[in-house]
Amino acid sequence: MHSSVDSLFGTDGIRGKANLYPMTPQIALAAGVAAAKVLTNHCQSKNRHRIVVGRDTRLSSRMLEYAFISGVVSQGVDVYELGVLPSPALGSFTKVYEAIGGVMVSASHNPFYDNGLKFFSFDGSKLDSELEKEIEKEIKQFDWLGTEGPTGSQLGNILLLEDTTREYQNLLKSFFPSEMSLKGMRIAIDTANGASFEAGPSLLESFGASVFPFGKEPNGININFNCGSMNPQNIQQAVLMTGADLGIALDGDGDRLVLCDEKGQLCDGDDILAILALDFLKKKALSKNTVVATVMSNLGLDETLHEEGIRVIRTAVGDRNVAEVLKKEGLSLGGEQSGHIIPFAYSKTADGLLTALIILEIMSSTGNSLGSLKKKLKRYPQRLWNLEVSQKKPLDEIPGLKKLMDEAQATFNGKGRILLRYSGTEPKIRLLVEAKDEDQVNKVGQKLLTFLRESLS
């Protein structure tokens, strides 16, 4: 049994181990019913309503997708089934097909045995938390035996759309000059045996690049397994092995990006944000000379951009939080250190392939290598530890933790910080320590890790 007070939604939709609560076909069915009801209630259009649905390559994705679709059409709402494609494509198609919302069946960077439901608004952005709460309330009130709906011709239709990968590629290409060419460029790409396995390599080839694809043979159980952005050592090896000018590593649903330069050095979200911010500034495309980052970004990002007259706004972790500030403040660029980058003028959600293309366009137009572009970011030594936990005890209820963190923070003399938070998608606690001195980072980190292991074991 699960308590009705248990929250279904985490930082990015509903997520968990497939076929266990809350990621069961039963919950997916109830979520389909709930999404159809809630999104219809908030839609102004008098036209027939539709929801777009896509999935990644996990073994369980079809099972959950079909359950969700059944729930939607049982409420008289149509479904456009888009097949396997990246999450950001699903977000874009929500807007393109004038849907009342969209759902991506994916657990993003998690292992294959996990899965999730990511919800998108009619404009292609992540669904806001208030609507998620309404959907959750409907799911928990779902009556398994007594729920009835429209009958006969009032049931929703299911339309299977063909060639959505090509449509997504054409959408991305429309953002760039028609004469843009990557001819002569050698690019390695790891699509994590995930949702970008078709779209990624062929898109780069269409610009004339010589492409070396990896992680492109999904079998249902190898998504994110020793590949993709969560295992960046592979793209480093691929770049060195192929002599590539650039390496691209995506996660299972294609919204997270890690790059590798021509010397095999990694570029994370902070590097990418710095490169894009400076380029956008030069092109007068950086709205209000401001970038949005999360609390996880390196302090060096603030210092580097400040020197160029660029302000950095910090948000809580999660690309949805970044997107909300971008929308509210009328800004054009934001992202996370983890590799979720949102070029807001083009996409309302993080898009790995789109971001990679923008970087490639900068390299092509300036003649600069990625290695020379990334040198501009001056970093503080920073380390992130992930500790598995059996329970997520509130941090303010752990005796002695605040005192220990305050003492450690005081040793930095204002030139460092400590962040501690539970993962919103996994049973882990994340500890980030950052300071000007690397030895101090490791010393403080190990002291806190020892304490946390004893307190949360």
GROMACS .gro file of C-alpha atoms in nm, residues 8 12-19 22-24 28 53-56 58 60-61 64-65 68 87 103-108 110-119 253 425:
model
   42
    8LEU     CA    1   0.394   1.132  -0.740
   12ASP     CA    2   1.086   1.621  -1.373
   13GLY     CA    3   0.747   1.451  -1.387
   14ILE     CA    4   0.666   1.108  -1.244
   15ARG     CA    5   0.959   0.866  -1.230
   16GLY     CA    6   1.047   0.531  -1.078
   17LYS     CA    7   1.129   0.168  -1.146
   18ALA     CA    8   0.906   0.045  -1.429
   19ASN     CA    9   0.621  -0.184  -1.316
   22PRO     CA   10   0.446   0.479  -0.906
   23MET     CA   11   0.559   0.373  -1.255
   24THR     CA   12   0.296   0.107  -1.322
   28ALA     CA   13   0.002   0.557  -1.641
   53VAL     CA   14   0.290   1.138  -2.693
   54GLY     CA   15   0.646   1.018  -2.755
   55ARG     CA   16   0.883   0.768  -2.598
   56ASP     CA   17   1.247   0.667  -2.563
   58ARG     CA   18   1.342   0.149  -2.300
   60SER     CA   19   0.904  -0.061  -2.069
   61SER     CA   20   0.830   0.255  -2.268
   64LEU     CA   21   0.354   0.270  -2.025
   65GLU     CA   22   0.287   0.469  -2.342
   68PHE     CA   23  -0.127   0.643  -2.090
   87SER     CA   24   1.215   1.491  -2.534
  103VAL     CA   25   0.387   1.357  -2.258
  104MET     CA   26   0.725   1.192  -2.308
  105VAL     CA   27   0.765   0.839  -2.172
  106SER     CA   28   1.125   0.842  -2.050
  107ALA     CA   29   1.342   0.841  -1.739
  108SER     CA   30   1.604   1.055  -1.913
  110ASN     CA   31   1.838   0.691  -1.549
  111PRO     CA   32   1.910   0.317  -1.609
  112PHE     CA   33   1.685   0.118  -1.843
  113TYR     CA   34   1.481  -0.040  -1.563
  114ASP     CA   35   1.350   0.305  -1.458
  115ASN     CA   36   1.093   0.499  -1.654
  116GLY     CA   37   0.888   0.815  -1.625
  117LEU     CA   38   0.624   1.049  -1.762
  118LYS     CA   39   0.741   1.402  -1.852
  119PHE     CA   40   0.459   1.650  -1.905
  253ASP     CA   41   1.607   1.133  -2.402
  425THR     CA   42   1.480   1.149  -0.941
   0.00000   0.00000   0.00000
